[in-house]
PDB file of C-alpha atoms in Angstrom:
ATOM      1  CA  UNK D  21      -4.491   5.660 -19.185  1.00  0.00           C
ATOM      2  CA  UNK D  22      -5.294   5.386 -15.473  1.00  0.00           C
ATOM      3  CA  UNK D  23      -3.466   8.570 -14.363  1.00  0.00           C
ATOM      4  CA  UNK D  24      -6.698  10.587 -14.182  1.00  0.00           C
ATOM      5  CA  UNK D  25      -5.148  13.859 -12.972  1.00  0.00           C
ATOM      6  CA  UNK D  26      -2.022  13.614 -15.204  1.00  0.00           C
ATOM      7  CA  UNK D  27       0.391  14.052 -12.278  1.00  0.00           C
ATOM      8  CA  UNK D  28       2.625  11.205 -13.533  1.00  0.00           C
ATOM      9  CA  UNK D  29       1.992   9.119 -10.430  1.00  0.00           C
ATOM     10  CA  UNK D  30      -0.746   6.823  -9.146  1.00  0.00           C
ATOM     11  CA  UNK D  31      -2.849   7.235  -6.027  1.00  0.00           C
ATOM     12  CA  UNK D  32      -4.513   4.212  -4.395  1.00  0.00           C
ATOM     13  CA  UNK D  33      -7.532   4.196  -6.675  1.00  0.00           C
ATOM     14  CA  UNK D  34      -5.489   4.730  -9.860  1.00  0.00           C
ATOM     15  CA  UNK D  35      -3.123   1.961  -8.770  1.00  0.00           C
ATOM     16  CA  UNK D  36      -6.101  -0.377  -8.392  1.00  0.00           C
ATOM     17  CA  UNK D  37      -7.180   0.481 -11.948  1.00  0.00           C
ATOM     18  CA  UNK D  38      -3.625  -0.113 -13.162  1.00  0.00           C
ATOM     19  CA  UNK D  39      -3.362  -3.592 -11.602  1.00  0.00           C
ATOM     20  CA  UNK D  40      -6.792  -4.495 -12.962  1.00  0.00           C
ATOM     21  CA  UNK D  41      -5.746  -3.396 -16.487  1.00  0.00           C
ATOM     22  CA  UNK D  42      -2.509  -5.374 -16.206  1.00  0.00           C
ATOM     23  CA  UNK D  43      -4.443  -8.492 -15.181  1.00  0.00           C
ATOM     24  CA  UNK D  44      -6.850  -8.037 -18.091  1.00  0.00           C
ATOM     25  CA  UNK D  45      -4.053  -7.480 -20.639  1.00  0.00           C
ATOM     26  CA  UNK D  46      -2.058 -10.449 -19.358  1.00  0.00           C
ATOM     27  CA  UNK D  47      -5.249 -12.576 -19.372  1.00  0.00           C
ATOM     28  CA  UNK D  48      -4.884 -13.613 -15.720  1.00  0.00           C
ATOM     29  CA  UNK D  49      -7.204 -13.168 -12.752  1.00  0.00           C
ATOM     30  CA  UNK D  50      -6.838 -10.123 -10.521  1.00  0.00           C
ATOM     31  CA  UNK D  51      -6.151 -12.267  -7.451  1.00  0.00           C
ATOM     32  CA  UNK D  52      -3.582 -14.217  -9.473  1.00  0.00           C
ATOM     33  CA  UNK D  53      -1.564 -11.177 -10.514  1.00  0.00           C
ATOM     34  CA  UNK D  54      -1.890  -9.719  -7.002  1.00  0.00           C
ATOM     35  CA  UNK D  55      -0.537 -12.933  -5.463  1.00  0.00           C
ATOM     36  CA  UNK D  56       2.411 -12.967  -7.889  1.00  0.00           C
ATOM     37  CA  UNK D  57       3.320  -9.339  -7.177  1.00  0.00           C
ATOM     38  CA  UNK D  58       3.123  -9.871  -3.413  1.00  0.00           C
ATOM     39  CA  UNK D  59       5.291 -13.004  -3.706  1.00  0.00           C
ATOM     40  CA  UNK D  60       7.814 -11.006  -5.731  1.00  0.00           C
ATOM     41  CA  UNK D  61       7.909  -8.327  -3.035  1.00  0.00           C
ATOM     42  CA  UNK D  62       8.454 -10.971  -0.355  1.00  0.00           C
ATOM     43  CA  UNK D  63      11.323 -12.570  -2.319  1.00  0.00           C
ATOM     44  CA  UNK D  64      12.962  -9.173  -2.859  1.00  0.00           C
ATOM     45  CA  UNK D  65      12.643  -8.312   0.838  1.00  0.00           C
ATOM     46  CA  UNK D  66      14.134 -11.695   1.788  1.00  0.00           C
ATOM     47  CA  UNK D  67      17.085 -11.144  -0.554  1.00  0.00           C
ATOM     48  CA  UNK D  68      17.630  -7.621   0.747  1.00  0.00           C
ATOM     49  CA  UNK D  69      17.659  -8.777   4.373  1.00  0.00           C
ATOM     50  CA  UNK D  70      20.052 -11.652   3.612  1.00  0.00           C
ATOM     51  CA  UNK D  71      22.448  -9.316   1.800  1.00  0.00           C
ATOM     52  CA  UNK D  72      22.521  -6.940   4.762  1.00  0.00           C
ATOM     53  CA  UNK D  73      23.137  -9.794   7.201  1.00  0.00           C
ATOM     54  CA  UNK D  74      26.006 -11.173   5.118  1.00  0.00           C
ATOM     55  CA  UNK D  75      27.701  -7.780   5.051  1.00  0.00           C
ATOM     56  CA  UNK D  76      27.830  -7.782   8.854  1.00  0.00           C
ATOM     57  CA  UNK D  77      29.693 -11.098   9.172  1.00  0.00           C
ATOM     58  CA  UNK D  78      33.038  -9.292   8.700  1.00  0.00           C
ATOM     59  CA  UNK D  79      35.439  -8.164  11.434  1.00  0.00           C
ATOM     60  CA  UNK D  80      34.439  -4.610  12.320  1.00  0.00           C
ATOM     61  CA  UNK D  81      37.980  -3.449  13.185  1.00  0.00           C
ATOM     62  CA  UNK D  82      38.774  -0.835  10.529  1.00  0.00           C
ATOM     63  CA  UNK D  83      36.102  -2.418   8.326  1.00  0.00           C
ATOM     64  CA  UNK D  84      33.875   0.618   7.845  1.00  0.00           C
ATOM     65  CA  UNK D  85      35.125   1.183   4.321  1.00  0.00           C
ATOM     66  CA  UNK D  86      34.567  -2.471   3.415  1.00  0.00           C
ATOM     67  CA  UNK D  87      30.921  -2.045   4.431  1.00  0.00           C
ATOM     68  CA  UNK D  88      30.491   0.960   2.154  1.00  0.00           C
ATOM     69  CA  UNK D  89      29.362  -0.904  -1.030  1.00  0.00           C
ATOM     70  CA  UNK D  90      26.696  -2.800   0.930  1.00  0.00           C
ATOM     71  CA  UNK D  91      25.575   0.317   2.803  1.00  0.00           C
ATOM     72  CA  UNK D  92      25.375   2.330  -0.407  1.00  0.00           C
ATOM     73  CA  UNK D  93      23.183  -0.344  -2.043  1.00  0.00           C
ATOM     74  CA  UNK D  94      20.743  -0.379   0.883  1.00  0.00           C
ATOM     75  CA  UNK D  95      20.358   3.418   0.751  1.00  0.00           C
ATOM     76  CA  UNK D  96      19.972   3.512  -3.040  1.00  0.00           C
ATOM     77  CA  UNK D  97      16.312   2.552  -2.795  1.00  0.00           C
ATOM     78  CA  UNK D  98      15.446   3.057  -6.485  1.00  0.00           C
ATOM     79  CA  UNK D  99      18.641   1.300  -7.717  1.00  0.00           C
ATOM     80  CA  UNK D 100      19.611   4.356  -9.772  1.00  0.00           C
ATOM     81  CA  UNK D 101      23.313   4.105  -8.921  1.00  0.00           C
ATOM     82  CA  UNK D 102      23.180   7.328  -6.899  1.00  0.00           C
ATOM     83  CA  UNK D 103      21.604   8.425  -3.614  1.00  0.00           C
ATOM     84  CA  UNK D 104      19.332  11.456  -3.940  1.00  0.00           C
ATOM     85  CA  UNK D 105      18.402  13.984  -1.281  1.00  0.00           C
ATOM     86  CA  UNK D 106      15.177  12.193  -0.358  1.00  0.00           C
ATOM     87  CA  UNK D 107      16.919   8.827   0.137  1.00  0.00           C
ATOM     88  CA  UNK D 108      19.715  10.489   2.118  1.00  0.00           C
ATOM     89  CA  UNK D 109      17.563  12.591   4.455  1.00  0.00           C
ATOM     90  CA  UNK D 110      15.115   9.712   4.948  1.00  0.00           C
ATOM     91  CA  UNK D 111      17.927   7.378   6.023  1.00  0.00           C
ATOM     92  CA  UNK D 112      19.672   9.948   8.186  1.00  0.00           C
ATOM     93  CA  UNK D 113      16.437  11.064   9.902  1.00  0.00           C
ATOM     94  CA  UNK D 114      15.866   7.490  11.055  1.00  0.00           C
ATOM     95  CA  UNK D 115      19.529   7.133  12.082  1.00  0.00           C
ATOM     96  CA  UNK D 116      19.423  10.325  14.142  1.00  0.00           C
ATOM     97  CA  UNK D 117      16.168   9.321  15.834  1.00  0.00           C
ATOM     98  CA  UNK D 118      17.148   5.692  16.441  1.00  0.00           C
ATOM     99  CA  UNK D 119      20.779   6.154  17.502  1.00  0.00           C
ATOM    100  CA  UNK D 120      20.704   9.664  18.956  1.00  0.00           C
ATOM    101  CA  UNK D 121      23.440  10.987  16.645  1.00  0.00           C
ATOM    102  CA  UNK D 122      24.575  14.512  17.497  1.00  0.00           C
ATOM    103  CA  UNK D 123      23.822  16.018  14.115  1.00  0.00           C
ATOM    104  CA  UNK D 124      20.835  17.806  12.591  1.00  0.00           C
ATOM    105  CA  UNK D 125      19.131  17.286   9.227  1.00  0.00           C
ATOM    106  CA  UNK D 126      20.208  20.817   8.309  1.00  0.00           C
ATOM    107  CA  UNK D 127      23.846  19.830   8.862  1.00  0.00           C
ATOM    108  CA  UNK D 128      23.268  16.640   6.867  1.00  0.00           C
ATOM    109  CA  UNK D 129      22.015  18.684   3.896  1.00  0.00           C
ATOM    110  CA  UNK D 130      24.966  21.071   4.200  1.00  0.00           C
ATOM    111  CA  UNK D 131      27.415  18.159   4.111  1.00  0.00           C
ATOM    112  CA  UNK D 132      25.643  16.681   1.098  1.00  0.00           C
ATOM    113  CA  UNK D 133      26.097  19.954  -0.804  1.00  0.00           C
ATOM    114  CA  UNK D 134      29.766  20.075   0.181  1.00  0.00           C
ATOM    115  CA  UNK D 135      30.611  16.589  -1.085  1.00  0.00           C
ATOM    116  CA  UNK D 136      28.394  16.734  -4.203  1.00  0.00           C
ATOM    117  CA  UNK D 137      31.333  17.571  -6.483  1.00  0.00           C
ATOM    118  CA  UNK D 138      29.389  17.546  -9.785  1.00  0.00           C
ATOM    119  CA  UNK D 139      26.367  19.417  -8.384  1.00  0.00           C
ATOM    120  CA  UNK D 140      23.855  16.832  -9.623  1.00  0.00           C
ATOM    121  CA  UNK D 141      22.036  16.847  -6.244  1.00  0.00           C
ATOM    122  CA  UNK D 142      22.822  13.183  -5.640  1.00  0.00           C
ATOM    123  CA  UNK D 143      25.778  11.206  -4.329  1.00  0.00           C
ATOM    124  CA  UNK D 144      27.713   8.524  -6.184  1.00  0.00           C
ATOM    125  CA  UNK D 145      29.656   5.869  -4.264  1.00  0.00           C
ATOM    126  CA  UNK D 146      32.761   7.999  -3.756  1.00  0.00           C
ATOM    127  CA  UNK D 147      30.776  11.053  -2.670  1.00  0.00           C
ATOM    128  CA  UNK D 148      28.723   8.904  -0.292  1.00  0.00           C
ATOM    129  CA  UNK D 149      31.924   7.714   1.398  1.00  0.00           C
ATOM    130  CA  UNK D 150      33.043  11.320   1.840  1.00  0.00           C
ATOM    131  CA  UNK D 151      29.589  12.193   3.150  1.00  0.00           C
ATOM    132  CA  UNK D 152      29.659   9.531   5.879  1.00  0.00           C
ATOM    133  CA  UNK D 153      33.196  10.508   6.840  1.00  0.00           C
ATOM    134  CA  UNK D 154      32.056  14.122   7.360  1.00  0.00           C
ATOM    135  CA  UNK D 155      28.948  13.009   9.244  1.00  0.00           C
ATOM    136  CA  UNK D 156      31.059  10.862  11.590  1.00  0.00           C
ATOM    137  CA  UNK D 157      33.319  13.831  12.284  1.00  0.00           C
ATOM    138  CA  UNK D 158      30.448  16.252  12.996  1.00  0.00           C
ATOM    139  CA  UNK D 159      28.555  13.684  15.115  1.00  0.00           C
ATOM    140  CA  UNK D 160      31.786  12.843  16.991  1.00  0.00           C
ATOM    141  CA  UNK D 161      31.651   9.098  16.338  1.00  0.00           C
ATOM    142  CA  UNK D 162      34.112   6.770  14.652  1.00  0.00           C
ATOM    143  CA  UNK D 163      33.612   6.041  10.971  1.00  0.00           C
ATOM    144  CA  UNK D 164      33.533   2.294  11.637  1.00  0.00           C
ATOM    145  CA  UNK D 165      31.023   2.772  14.434  1.00  0.00           C
ATOM    146  CA  UNK D 166      28.775   4.927  12.236  1.00  0.00           C
ATOM    147  CA  UNK D 167      28.883   2.403   9.382  1.00  0.00           C
ATOM    148  CA  UNK D 168      27.978  -0.411  11.781  1.00  0.00           C
ATOM    149  CA  UNK D 169      25.066   1.556  13.312  1.00  0.00           C
ATOM    150  CA  UNK D 170      23.672   2.365   9.887  1.00  0.00           C
ATOM    151  CA  UNK D 171      23.942  -1.258   8.727  1.00  0.00           C
ATOM    152  CA  UNK D 172      22.176  -2.489  11.870  1.00  0.00           C
ATOM    153  CA  UNK D 173      19.457   0.081  11.301  1.00  0.00           C
ATOM    154  CA  UNK D 174      19.002  -1.100   7.701  1.00  0.00           C
ATOM    155  CA  UNK D 175      18.821  -4.714   8.854  1.00  0.00           C
ATOM    156  CA  UNK D 176      16.053  -3.898  11.324  1.00  0.00           C
ATOM    157  CA  UNK D 177      14.117  -1.940   8.681  1.00  0.00           C
ATOM    158  CA  UNK D 178      14.466  -4.811   6.190  1.00  0.00           C
ATOM    159  CA  UNK D 179      13.299  -7.323   8.824  1.00  0.00           C
ATOM    160  CA  UNK D 180      10.194  -5.260   9.628  1.00  0.00           C
ATOM    161  CA  UNK D 181       9.453  -4.791   5.930  1.00  0.00           C
ATOM    162  CA  UNK D 182       9.650  -8.545   5.350  1.00  0.00           C
ATOM    163  CA  UNK D 183       7.327  -9.229   8.289  1.00  0.00           C
ATOM    164  CA  UNK D 184       4.827  -6.674   6.977  1.00  0.00           C
ATOM    165  CA  UNK D 185       4.872  -8.161   3.472  1.00  0.00           C
ATOM    166  CA  UNK D 186       4.364 -11.692   4.829  1.00  0.00           C
ATOM    167  CA  UNK D 187       1.436 -10.451   6.923  1.00  0.00           C
ATOM    168  CA  UNK D 188      -0.112  -8.749   3.875  1.00  0.00           C
ATOM    169  CA  UNK D 189       0.299 -11.927   1.822  1.00  0.00           C
ATOM    170  CA  UNK D 190      -1.497 -14.014   4.438  1.00  0.00           C
ATOM    171  CA  UNK D 191      -4.145 -11.308   4.787  1.00  0.00           C
ATOM    172  CA  UNK D 192      -4.899 -11.346   1.061  1.00  0.00           C
ATOM    173  CA  UNK D 193      -5.062 -15.149   0.995  1.00  0.00           C
ATOM    174  CA  UNK D 194      -7.706 -15.140   3.753  1.00  0.00           C
ATOM    175  CA  UNK D 195      -9.646 -12.358   2.030  1.00  0.00           C
ATOM    176  CA  UNK D 196      -9.918 -14.222  -1.296  1.00  0.00           C
ATOM    177  CA  UNK D 197     -11.038 -17.381   0.515  1.00  0.00           C
ATOM    178  CA  UNK D 198     -13.906 -15.419   2.136  1.00  0.00           C
ATOM    179  CA  UNK D 199     -14.803 -13.473  -1.037  1.00  0.00           C
ATOM    180  CA  UNK D 200     -17.430 -15.945  -2.399  1.00  0.00           C
ATOM    181  CA  UNK D 201     -19.212 -15.966   0.969  1.00  0.00           C
ATOM    182  CA  UNK D 202     -19.295 -12.165   1.048  1.00  0.00           C
ATOM    183  CA  UNK D 203     -20.649 -12.120  -2.515  1.00  0.00           C
ATOM    184  CA  UNK D 204     -23.540 -14.342  -1.438  1.00  0.00           C
ATOM    185  CA  UNK D 205     -24.213 -12.091   1.561  1.00  0.00           C
ATOM    186  CA  UNK D 206     -24.420  -8.984  -0.654  1.00  0.00           C
ATOM    187  CA  UNK D 207     -26.599 -10.761  -3.247  1.00  0.00           C
ATOM    188  CA  UNK D 208     -29.862 -10.269  -1.331  1.00  0.00           C
ATOM    189  CA  UNK D 209     -32.164 -11.473  -4.114  1.00  0.00           C
ATOM    190  CA  UNK D 210     -30.014 -14.535  -4.934  1.00  0.00           C
ATOM    191  CA  UNK D 211     -29.937 -13.765  -8.662  1.00  0.00           C
ATOM    192  CA  UNK D 212     -26.194 -14.450  -8.936  1.00  0.00           C
ATOM    193  CA  UNK D 213     -25.267 -10.773  -9.283  1.00  0.00           C
ATOM    194  CA  UNK D 214     -24.684  -7.768  -7.021  1.00  0.00           C
ATOM    195  CA  UNK D 215     -26.616  -4.778  -8.331  1.00  0.00           C
ATOM    196  CA  UNK D 216     -26.234  -1.076  -7.576  1.00  0.00           C
ATOM    197  CA  UNK D 217     -28.934  -1.071  -4.896  1.00  0.00           C
ATOM    198  CA  UNK D 218     -27.241  -3.976  -3.095  1.00  0.00           C
ATOM    199  CA  UNK D 219     -23.907  -2.125  -3.277  1.00  0.00           C
ATOM    200  CA  UNK D 220     -25.611   0.993  -1.882  1.00  0.00           C
ATOM    201  CA  UNK D 221     -27.030  -0.943   1.072  1.00  0.00           C
ATOM    202  CA  UNK D 222     -23.773  -2.787   1.838  1.00  0.00           C
ATOM    203  CA  UNK D 223     -21.361   0.154   1.668  1.00  0.00           C
ATOM    204  CA  UNK D 224     -23.635   2.543   3.553  1.00  0.00           C
ATOM    205  CA  UNK D 225     -22.044   1.721   6.913  1.00  0.00           C
ATOM    206  CA  UNK D 226     -18.545   2.200   5.463  1.00  0.00           C
ATOM    207  CA  UNK D 227     -19.198   5.727   4.256  1.00  0.00           C
ATOM    208  CA  UNK D 228     -18.044   8.406   6.673  1.00  0.00           C
ATOM    209  CA  UNK D 229     -16.062   6.144   9.010  1.00  0.00           C
ATOM    210  CA  UNK D 230     -13.416   8.321  10.649  1.00  0.00           C
ATOM    211  CA  UNK D 231     -10.660   5.691  10.889  1.00  0.00           C
ATOM    212  CA  UNK D 232     -10.397   5.195   7.127  1.00  0.00           C
ATOM    213  CA  UNK D 233     -10.088   7.396   4.066  1.00  0.00           C
ATOM    214  CA  UNK D 234     -13.327   9.195   3.311  1.00  0.00           C
ATOM    215  CA  UNK D 235     -15.214   7.598   0.446  1.00  0.00           C
ATOM    216  CA  UNK D 236     -18.633   8.439  -0.963  1.00  0.00           C
ATOM    217  CA  UNK D 237     -21.320   6.249  -2.486  1.00  0.00           C
ATOM    218  CA  UNK D 238     -20.725   8.004  -5.820  1.00  0.00           C
ATOM    219  CA  UNK D 239     -17.065   6.916  -5.679  1.00  0.00           C
ATOM    220  CA  UNK D 240     -18.122   3.356  -4.829  1.00  0.00           C
ATOM    221  CA  UNK D 241     -20.473   3.282  -7.833  1.00  0.00           C
ATOM    222  CA  UNK D 242     -17.694   4.688 -10.003  1.00  0.00           C
ATOM    223  CA  UNK D 243     -15.426   1.845  -8.887  1.00  0.00           C
ATOM    224  CA  UNK D 244     -18.260  -0.545  -9.725  1.00  0.00           C
ATOM    225  CA  UNK D 245     -18.481   0.898 -13.258  1.00  0.00           C
ATOM    226  CA  UNK D 246     -14.716   0.549 -13.718  1.00  0.00           C
ATOM    227  CA  UNK D 247     -14.749  -3.200 -13.048  1.00  0.00           C
ATOM    228  CA  UNK D 248     -18.056  -3.857 -14.846  1.00  0.00           C
ATOM    229  CA  UNK D 249     -16.381  -5.371 -17.914  1.00  0.00           C
ATOM    230  CA  UNK D 250     -19.573  -6.123 -19.891  1.00  0.00           C
ATOM    231  CA  UNK D 251     -21.397  -2.926 -18.928  1.00  0.00           C
ATOM    232  CA  UNK D 252     -24.508  -4.650 -17.545  1.00  0.00           C
ATOM    233  CA  UNK D 253     -24.442  -2.465 -14.385  1.00  0.00           C
ATOM    234  CA  UNK D 254     -24.214  -5.496 -12.081  1.00  0.00           C
ATOM    235  CA  UNK D 255     -21.239  -7.433 -10.705  1.00  0.00           C
ATOM    236  CA  UNK D 256     -20.625 -11.122 -11.223  1.00  0.00           C
ATOM    237  CA  UNK D 257     -18.275 -13.051  -8.928  1.00  0.00           C
ATOM    238  CA  UNK D 258     -15.051 -12.067 -10.727  1.00  0.00           C
ATOM    239  CA  UNK D 259     -16.051  -8.410 -11.071  1.00  0.00           C
ATOM    240  CA  UNK D 260     -17.047  -8.354  -7.397  1.00  0.00           C
ATOM    241  CA  UNK D 261     -13.542  -9.461  -6.387  1.00  0.00           C
ATOM    242  CA  UNK D 262     -12.001  -6.694  -8.499  1.00  0.00           C
ATOM    243  CA  UNK D 263     -14.435  -4.180  -6.966  1.00  0.00           C
ATOM    244  CA  UNK D 264     -13.480  -5.179  -3.414  1.00  0.00           C
ATOM    245  CA  UNK D 265      -9.763  -4.987  -4.202  1.00  0.00           C
ATOM    246  CA  UNK D 266     -10.173  -1.447  -5.526  1.00  0.00           C
ATOM    247  CA  UNK D 267     -12.418  -0.446  -2.641  1.00  0.00           C
ATOM    248  CA  UNK D 268      -9.736  -1.640  -0.192  1.00  0.00           C
ATOM    249  CA  UNK D 269      -7.157   0.564  -1.896  1.00  0.00           C
ATOM    250  CA  UNK D 270      -9.502   3.557  -2.018  1.00  0.00           C
ATOM    251  CA  UNK D 271     -10.519   3.222   1.635  1.00  0.00           C
ATOM    252  CA  UNK D 272      -7.005   2.596   2.930  1.00  0.00           C
ATOM    253  CA  UNK D 273      -7.908  -0.746   4.529  1.00  0.00           C
ATOM    254  CA  UNK D 274      -6.268  -4.125   4.149  1.00  0.00           C
ATOM    255  CA  UNK D 275      -8.418  -6.322   1.913  1.00  0.00           C
ATOM    256  CA  UNK D 276      -8.828  -8.927   4.661  1.00  0.00           C
ATOM    257  CA  UNK D 277     -10.029  -6.309   7.168  1.00  0.00           C
ATOM    258  CA  UNK D 278     -12.424  -4.801   4.654  1.00  0.00           C
ATOM    259  CA  UNK D 279     -13.931  -8.199   3.788  1.00  0.00           C
ATOM    260  CA  UNK D 280     -14.237  -9.077   7.483  1.00  0.00           C
ATOM    261  CA  UNK D 281     -15.812  -5.692   8.212  1.00  0.00           C
ATOM    262  CA  UNK D 282     -18.501  -6.216   5.567  1.00  0.00           C
ATOM    263  CA  UNK D 283     -19.163  -9.787   6.679  1.00  0.00           C
ATOM    264  CA  UNK D 284     -19.674  -8.660  10.278  1.00  0.00           C
ATOM    265  CA  UNK D 285     -21.856  -5.755   9.126  1.00  0.00           C
ATOM    266  CA  UNK D 286     -24.010  -8.052   6.947  1.00  0.00           C
ATOM    267  CA  UNK D 287     -24.533 -10.475   9.826  1.00  0.00           C
ATOM    268  CA  UNK D 288     -25.484  -7.644  12.192  1.00  0.00           C
ATOM    269  CA  UNK D 289     -27.878  -6.163   9.627  1.00  0.00           C
ATOM    270  CA  UNK D 290     -29.568  -9.515   8.981  1.00  0.00           C
ATOM    271  CA  UNK D 291     -29.883 -10.095  12.731  1.00  0.00           C
ATOM    272  CA  UNK D 292     -31.601  -6.720  13.134  1.00  0.00           C
ATOM    273  CA  UNK D 293     -33.958  -7.605  10.276  1.00  0.00           C
ATOM    274  CA  UNK D 294     -34.835 -10.946  11.896  1.00  0.00           C
ATOM    275  CA  UNK D 295     -35.582  -9.245  15.195  1.00  0.00           C
ATOM    276  CA  UNK D 296     -37.948  -6.910  13.390  1.00  0.00           C
ATOM    277  CA  UNK D 297     -39.684  -9.795  11.652  1.00  0.00           C
ATOM    278  CA  UNK D 298     -38.585  -8.912   8.117  1.00  0.00           C
ATOM    279  CA  UNK D 299     -35.733  -9.603   5.758  1.00  0.00           C
ATOM    280  CA  UNK D 300     -35.639  -6.190   4.176  1.00  0.00           C
ATOM    281  CA  UNK D 301     -38.238  -3.462   4.543  1.00  0.00           C
ATOM    282  CA  UNK D 302     -39.878  -1.658   1.673  1.00  0.00           C
ATOM    283  CA  UNK D 303     -38.701   1.588   3.201  1.00  0.00           C
ATOM    284  CA  UNK D 304     -35.123   0.290   3.415  1.00  0.00           C
ATOM    285  CA  UNK D 305     -35.253  -0.685  -0.247  1.00  0.00           C
ATOM    286  CA  UNK D 306     -36.716   2.663  -1.210  1.00  0.00           C
ATOM    287  CA  UNK D 307     -34.042   4.595   0.682  1.00  0.00           C
ATOM    288  CA  UNK D 308     -31.304   2.455  -0.890  1.00  0.00           C
ATOM    289  CA  UNK D 309     -32.646   3.242  -4.370  1.00  0.00           C
ATOM    290  CA  UNK D 310     -32.827   6.941  -3.483  1.00  0.00           C
ATOM    291  CA  UNK D 311     -29.220   6.988  -2.232  1.00  0.00           C
ATOM    292  CA  UNK D 312     -28.025   5.297  -5.426  1.00  0.00           C
ATOM    293  CA  UNK D 313     -30.065   7.717  -7.549  1.00  0.00           C
ATOM    294  CA  UNK D 314     -28.614  10.765  -5.782  1.00  0.00           C
ATOM    295  CA  UNK D 315     -25.099   9.322  -6.033  1.00  0.00           C
ATOM    296  CA  UNK D 316     -25.488   8.732  -9.775  1.00  0.00           C
ATOM    297  CA  UNK D 317     -26.631  12.342 -10.207  1.00  0.00           C
ATOM    298  CA  UNK D 318     -23.471  13.374  -8.362  1.00  0.00           C
ATOM    299  CA  UNK D 319     -21.405  11.281 -10.807  1.00  0.00           C
ATOM    300  CA  UNK D 320     -22.818  13.099 -13.868  1.00  0.00           C
ATOM    301  CA  UNK D 321     -20.237  15.522 -15.186  1.00  0.00           C
ATOM    302  CA  UNK D 322     -17.629  14.485 -12.620  1.00  0.00           C
ATOM    303  CA  UNK D 323     -14.098  13.424 -13.747  1.00  0.00           C
ATOM    304  CA  UNK D 324     -14.351  10.104 -11.901  1.00  0.00           C
TER     305      UNK D 324
END
């Protein structure tokens, strides 16, 4: 339903729609389902790191083959039971760069084709063992030494992944705490809703920023329509949270940074208004309405 271009995968915006639909179907809040998914990712990353660490507690003398099951599991990212070309070249590219192995990606691909006995373009456990043995020979390192280097590399990657997930979890917690305050800052007329004009004013400074993904006002209004569950063309508190979560995905920013950015921008805008002796000029309001009007014309007939 949310795969708008039918490419059988989800971009950031489509993924935001997907999570929102899941939350609605499961009858839970968007922040609730997001928190559960992030906690699941953290638990999985913890388990993965612990498994890698346990596999390295063995004596490394002639233990390269004993490490093979653990090493295979860490490279089989999608848990398919085989290692495909993408998983293999991704792992070996990092190994070559990190450890300075004397082998090229071209040679890695050649070896993969040689040991792929059933020509299915992936390696099972036995073929993976043969692959590493050939790689060790070409790179002029011992098999045990290569297995140990690759396990250490996987441990470091798992540790960094866990740290990143923990940081994202904390970031999202802070963002949802600040969300009601940001809602009040966007709700200029204090009617308990954020309308299209208020969205147009607030996101204006975000549009065209070079350090994030380009996003237009029309796309922002489209996101607003997607989360507007009752179709009243305004956002209540819950819909506003869903809108911000999708906007973060679309713009490529962490939710916490996006919320903080808008809070800082609102404060700066209000300070400028105070210095000019007004809260919001008639011209400012008129231009905001014009921008929204032009953006809505842009939306007509578009696939968004």
